[in-house]
């Protein structure tokens, strides 16, 4: 449960930092899915159950905890959770943007200047435990990196390592590749690539469409701290094709002090 709380907390912090970005292109990274709205409860329910069956087909009978929240006929949810803390999982720290490869946790903000792209940095100095973003842009398209100062003292932003990234597969994002995932990848590709350990899936269906979000988490001890990796991928379920195509991806990795017993 603590990992879920930490995961949600990091995701909220990441979203807040992106919202603070002054670039209009960066703000357009997370557009709402262009899905024709429908208010018919029976249509929402039909798509919800089809998407649920699609998810179950990917799990192929694997044991997970499943919960459903469908009291509101216009807003349906189903959750699959596999909290296998000892399971083997590999999450890549590398992402390539227009030929430039950044390694989360290692590449410094100042190294973005070598990308050949326009770099936008929000600050010069980061206060203790301050989070912000640095963006790569070209021709109105953007890719956003998360930058977080986990130290107790202020640091230069240029000397701070990238701690995550966020991108939406749309006309507003620069072409990028994360572990082989592209704008044509599906939820099946995601599950086959990262496996079935330490993950959770949330299915939601309402007037705007049917979405499936898969989250992975993996912690690695690092001295007196823990290196936490969190990957979240959202997919739009297409009922006609019975598939779910990636619409957005976010990744964060950072050291946090070990909690005392």
CSV table of C-alpha atoms in Angstrom, one decimal:
chain,number,residue,atom,x,y,z
A,1,UNK,CA,0.0,0.0,0.0
A,2,UNK,CA,2.9,2.4,0.8
A,3,UNK,CA,4.3,1.9,-2.7
A,4,UNK,CA,1.0,2.8,-4.2
A,5,UNK,CA,0.8,5.9,-2.1
A,6,UNK,CA,4.4,6.8,-3.1
A,7,UNK,CA,3.6,6.1,-6.7
A,8,UNK,CA,0.5,8.3,-6.7
A,9,UNK,CA,2.4,11.1,-4.9
A,10,UNK,CA,5.2,11.1,-7.4
A,11,UNK,CA,2.7,11.1,-10.3
A,12,UNK,CA,0.9,14.1,-8.8
A,13,UNK,CA,4.1,16.0,-8.3
A,14,UNK,CA,5.2,15.2,-11.8
A,15,UNK,CA,1.9,16.4,-13.2
A,16,UNK,CA,2.1,19.6,-11.1
A,17,UNK,CA,5.5,20.4,-12.5
A,18,UNK,CA,4.4,20.0,-16.0
A,19,UNK,CA,1.4,22.2,-15.5
A,20,UNK,CA,3.8,24.9,-14.3
A,21,UNK,CA,5.7,24.9,-17.5
A,22,UNK,CA,5.3,28.2,-19.3
A,23,UNK,CA,5.8,26.8,-22.8
A,24,UNK,CA,2.5,26.7,-24.7
A,25,UNK,CA,3.8,23.7,-26.7
A,26,UNK,CA,4.6,21.9,-23.5
A,27,UNK,CA,1.2,22.6,-22.1
A,28,UNK,CA,-0.3,20.9,-25.2
A,29,UNK,CA,1.6,17.7,-24.5
A,30,UNK,CA,-1.3,16.2,-22.7
A,31,UNK,CA,-4.4,16.9,-24.8
A,32,UNK,CA,-7.7,15.1,-24.1
A,33,UNK,CA,-8.2,12.1,-26.3
A,34,UNK,CA,-10.2,13.0,-29.4
A,35,UNK,CA,-13.0,10.7,-28.8
A,36,UNK,CA,-16.6,11.4,-29.9
A,37,UNK,CA,-18.6,11.7,-26.6
A,38,UNK,CA,-21.6,9.6,-25.9
A,39,UNK,CA,-24.0,9.7,-23.0
A,40,UNK,CA,-25.6,6.4,-23.5
A,41,UNK,CA,-25.0,4.2,-20.5
A,42,UNK,CA,-25.4,1.0,-22.5
A,43,UNK,CA,-22.7,2.1,-25.0
A,44,UNK,CA,-20.3,3.0,-22.1
A,45,UNK,CA,-21.0,-0.4,-20.5
A,46,UNK,CA,-20.5,-2.3,-23.7
A,47,UNK,CA,-17.2,-0.7,-24.4
A,48,UNK,CA,-16.2,-1.1,-20.8
A,49,UNK,CA,-16.8,-4.9,-20.8
A,50,UNK,CA,-15.1,-5.3,-24.2
A,51,UNK,CA,-12.1,-3.5,-22.9
A,52,UNK,CA,-12.1,-5.6,-19.7
A,53,UNK,CA,-12.1,-8.8,-21.8
A,54,UNK,CA,-9.2,-7.4,-23.8
A,55,UNK,CA,-7.2,-6.8,-20.6
A,56,UNK,CA,-8.1,-10.3,-19.3
A,57,UNK,CA,-6.9,-11.8,-22.6
A,58,UNK,CA,-3.5,-10.2,-22.0
A,59,UNK,CA,-3.3,-11.5,-18.5
A,60,UNK,CA,-4.0,-15.0,-19.7
A,61,UNK,CA,-5.3,-16.3,-16.4
A,62,UNK,CA,-2.5,-14.8,-14.3
A,63,UNK,CA,-3.4,-14.3,-10.7
A,64,UNK,CA,-4.2,-10.7,-9.8
A,65,UNK,CA,-6.4,-8.8,-7.5
A,66,UNK,CA,-9.5,-7.4,-9.3
A,67,UNK,CA,-11.9,-4.7,-8.1
A,68,UNK,CA,-14.8,-3.0,-9.9
A,69,UNK,CA,-16.5,0.3,-9.3
A,70,UNK,CA,-19.6,0.6,-11.5
A,71,UNK,CA,-22.2,2.3,-9.2
A,72,UNK,CA,-22.3,5.3,-11.6
A,73,UNK,CA,-23.5,4.0,-14.9
A,74,UNK,CA,-21.7,6.9,-16.7
A,75,UNK,CA,-18.4,6.4,-15.0
A,76,UNK,CA,-17.1,2.8,-14.8
A,77,UNK,CA,-13.8,1.6,-13.3
A,78,UNK,CA,-12.0,-1.7,-12.9
A,79,UNK,CA,-8.6,-2.3,-11.3
A,80,UNK,CA,-6.1,-5.2,-11.6
A,81,UNK,CA,-3.2,-5.2,-9.2
A,82,UNK,CA,-0.2,-7.5,-9.0
A,83,UNK,CA,1.9,-6.3,-6.0
A,84,UNK,CA,4.8,-8.8,-6.5
A,85,UNK,CA,7.6,-6.9,-4.9
A,86,UNK,CA,10.1,-9.8,-5.5
A,87,UNK,CA,9.3,-10.2,-9.2
A,88,UNK,CA,11.9,-9.6,-11.8
A,89,UNK,CA,11.3,-6.5,-13.9
A,90,UNK,CA,13.4,-4.4,-16.1
A,91,UNK,CA,12.6,-0.7,-16.7
A,92,UNK,CA,14.9,1.2,-19.1
A,93,UNK,CA,16.3,4.5,-18.0
A,94,UNK,CA,17.0,5.5,-21.6
A,95,UNK,CA,14.8,7.5,-23.9
A,96,UNK,CA,15.8,8.8,-27.4
A,97,UNK,CA,14.4,12.0,-28.7
A,98,UNK,CA,15.2,13.0,-32.3
A,99,UNK,CA,18.4,10.9,-32.2
A,100,UNK,CA,19.5,12.3,-28.8
A,101,UNK,CA,19.6,9.7,-26.0
A,102,UNK,CA,19.1,10.7,-22.4
A,103,UNK,CA,19.6,8.5,-19.4
A,104,UNK,CA,17.3,9.3,-16.5
A,105,UNK,CA,19.3,9.6,-13.3
A,106,UNK,CA,22.6,10.3,-15.2
A,107,UNK,CA,22.2,12.8,-18.0
A,108,UNK,CA,22.6,16.4,-16.6
A,109,UNK,CA,20.3,19.2,-17.7
A,110,UNK,CA,23.2,21.0,-19.3
A,111,UNK,CA,23.8,18.0,-21.6
A,112,UNK,CA,20.4,18.7,-23.3
A,113,UNK,CA,22.3,21.6,-25.0
A,114,UNK,CA,24.1,18.9,-27.1
A,115,UNK,CA,20.8,17.6,-28.5
A,116,UNK,CA,20.7,19.9,-31.5
A,117,UNK,CA,17.2,21.0,-30.4
A,118,UNK,CA,16.0,24.2,-28.7
A,119,UNK,CA,16.2,23.8,-24.9
A,120,UNK,CA,13.8,25.6,-22.5
A,121,UNK,CA,14.8,25.7,-18.8
A,122,UNK,CA,12.5,27.2,-16.3
A,123,UNK,CA,15.1,28.2,-13.7
A,124,UNK,CA,18.8,28.6,-13.1
A,125,UNK,CA,18.8,27.4,-9.4
A,126,UNK,CA,16.6,24.8,-7.8
A,127,UNK,CA,15.6,25.1,-4.2
A,128,UNK,CA,15.7,22.1,-1.9
A,129,UNK,CA,13.1,19.5,-2.9
A,130,UNK,CA,12.0,21.6,-5.8
A,131,UNK,CA,10.6,20.1,-9.0
A,132,UNK,CA,10.4,21.6,-12.4
A,133,UNK,CA,10.9,20.7,-16.1
A,134,UNK,CA,13.2,21.2,-19.0
A,135,UNK,CA,11.9,20.9,-22.6
A,136,UNK,CA,13.3,20.1,-26.0
A,137,UNK,CA,11.5,21.8,-28.8
A,138,UNK,CA,11.5,22.0,-32.6
A,139,UNK,CA,8.9,23.3,-35.1
A,140,UNK,CA,6.2,23.6,-32.5
A,141,UNK,CA,6.8,20.1,-31.1
A,142,UNK,CA,8.0,19.4,-27.6
A,143,UNK,CA,9.4,16.7,-25.3
A,144,UNK,CA,9.4,17.4,-21.5
A,145,UNK,CA,11.9,16.1,-18.9
A,146,UNK,CA,11.3,16.1,-15.2
A,147,UNK,CA,14.0,17.7,-13.0
A,148,UNK,CA,13.9,17.3,-9.2
A,149,UNK,CA,16.3,18.5,-6.6
A,150,UNK,CA,16.2,15.9,-3.8
A,151,UNK,CA,18.9,17.5,-1.8
A,152,UNK,CA,18.7,19.7,1.3
A,153,UNK,CA,20.5,22.6,-0.3
A,154,UNK,CA,20.0,24.6,-3.5
A,155,UNK,CA,21.7,23.4,-6.7
A,156,UNK,CA,22.3,24.7,-10.2
A,157,UNK,CA,19.6,23.3,-12.5
A,158,UNK,CA,22.3,22.7,-15.2
A,159,UNK,CA,24.2,20.4,-12.8
A,160,UNK,CA,21.1,18.4,-11.9
A,161,UNK,CA,20.4,15.0,-13.4
A,162,UNK,CA,17.1,14.4,-15.3
A,163,UNK,CA,14.7,12.5,-13.1
A,164,UNK,CA,12.0,11.6,-15.6
A,165,UNK,CA,10.1,12.5,-18.7
A,166,UNK,CA,6.6,12.7,-20.1
A,167,UNK,CA,5.3,12.5,-23.7
A,168,UNK,CA,2.0,12.2,-25.5
A,169,UNK,CA,1.9,10.4,-28.9
A,170,UNK,CA,0.3,13.2,-30.9
A,171,UNK,CA,1.2,15.9,-33.4
A,172,UNK,CA,2.6,18.0,-30.5
A,173,UNK,CA,5.4,15.7,-29.3
A,174,UNK,CA,8.8,15.2,-30.8
A,175,UNK,CA,9.4,11.7,-32.2
A,176,UNK,CA,10.9,9.5,-29.4
A,177,UNK,CA,11.5,5.9,-28.6
A,178,UNK,CA,11.4,4.4,-25.1
A,179,UNK,CA,12.5,0.7,-24.9
A,180,UNK,CA,11.1,0.1,-28.4
A,181,UNK,CA,7.7,1.7,-27.8
A,182,UNK,CA,6.4,4.1,-30.4
A,183,UNK,CA,3.2,5.9,-31.4
A,184,UNK,CA,1.9,2.7,-33.0
A,185,UNK,CA,2.5,0.4,-30.0
A,186,UNK,CA,-0.4,-1.2,-28.1
A,187,UNK,CA,-1.0,-2.3,-24.6
A,188,UNK,CA,-0.1,-5.8,-25.7
A,189,UNK,CA,3.3,-4.6,-26.7
A,190,UNK,CA,3.7,-2.9,-23.3
A,191,UNK,CA,2.8,-6.1,-21.3
A,192,UNK,CA,5.0,-8.3,-23.5
A,193,UNK,CA,7.9,-5.9,-23.1
A,194,UNK,CA,7.8,-5.2,-19.4
A,195,UNK,CA,6.1,-8.4,-18.1
A,196,UNK,CA,3.7,-9.2,-15.4
A,197,UNK,CA,5.5,-8.2,-12.2
A,198,UNK,CA,5.0,-5.2,-10.0
A,199,UNK,CA,2.2,-3.6,-12.1
A,200,UNK,CA,-1.4,-2.4,-11.8
A,201,UNK,CA,-4.0,-1.6,-14.5
A,202,UNK,CA,-6.9,0.8,-14.3
A,203,UNK,CA,-9.7,0.7,-16.8
A,204,UNK,CA,-12.0,3.6,-17.0
A,205,UNK,CA,-15.0,4.3,-19.3
A,206,UNK,CA,-17.2,7.4,-19.5
A,207,UNK,CA,-18.6,9.9,-21.9
A,208,UNK,CA,-15.2,10.8,-23.3
A,209,UNK,CA,-14.0,7.3,-24.1
A,210,UNK,CA,-12.5,4.1,-22.7
A,211,UNK,CA,-9.0,4.4,-21.4
A,212,UNK,CA,-6.6,1.8,-19.9
A,213,UNK,CA,-3.6,2.9,-17.7
A,214,UNK,CA,-0.9,0.5,-16.8
A,215,UNK,CA,1.6,1.4,-14.0
A,216,UNK,CA,4.9,-0.4,-13.2
A,217,UNK,CA,7.1,0.2,-10.2
A,218,UNK,CA,10.5,-1.2,-9.2
A,219,UNK,CA,12.7,-0.3,-6.3
A,220,UNK,CA,16.5,-0.9,-6.1
A,221,UNK,CA,18.4,-0.5,-2.8
A,222,UNK,CA,21.2,2.0,-3.2
A,223,UNK,CA,23.2,2.4,0.0
A,224,UNK,CA,21.0,4.3,2.5
A,225,UNK,CA,18.4,5.1,0.0
A,226,UNK,CA,16.2,3.4,-2.6
A,227,UNK,CA,16.2,4.1,-6.3
A,228,UNK,CA,12.5,4.2,-7.2
A,229,UNK,CA,11.4,3.7,-10.8
A,230,UNK,CA,7.8,4.4,-11.8
A,231,UNK,CA,6.4,3.9,-15.4
A,232,UNK,CA,2.9,4.9,-16.4
A,233,UNK,CA,1.4,4.3,-19.8
A,234,UNK,CA,-2.1,5.3,-20.9
A,235,UNK,CA,-3.9,3.7,-23.8
A,236,UNK,CA,-7.1,4.5,-25.7
A,237,UNK,CA,-9.2,1.4,-26.2
A,238,UNK,CA,-10.6,1.1,-29.7
A,239,UNK,CA,-13.7,-1.2,-29.5
A,240,UNK,CA,-14.0,-1.8,-33.3
A,241,UNK,CA,-10.4,-3.1,-33.5
A,242,UNK,CA,-10.4,-4.6,-30.0
A,243,UNK,CA,-7.1,-3.1,-29.2
A,244,UNK,CA,-5.6,-0.3,-27.0
A,245,UNK,CA,-3.1,2.1,-28.6
A,246,UNK,CA,-0.7,4.1,-26.4
A,247,UNK,CA,-1.6,7.8,-26.0
A,248,UNK,CA,0.8,8.9,-23.3
A,249,UNK,CA,3.8,7.8,-21.3
A,250,UNK,CA,5.6,9.1,-18.2
A,251,UNK,CA,8.6,7.8,-16.4
A,252,UNK,CA,10.4,8.9,-13.2
A,253,UNK,CA,13.4,7.5,-11.4
A,254,UNK,CA,15.0,9.0,-8.3
A,255,UNK,CA,16.8,8.1,-5.0
A,256,UNK,CA,14.7,8.4,-1.8
A,257,UNK,CA,15.8,7.8,1.8
A,258,UNK,CA,15.0,4.4,3.2
A,259,UNK,CA,12.1,4.5,5.5
A,260,UNK,CA,12.9,3.7,9.1
A,261,UNK,CA,11.0,0.8,10.8
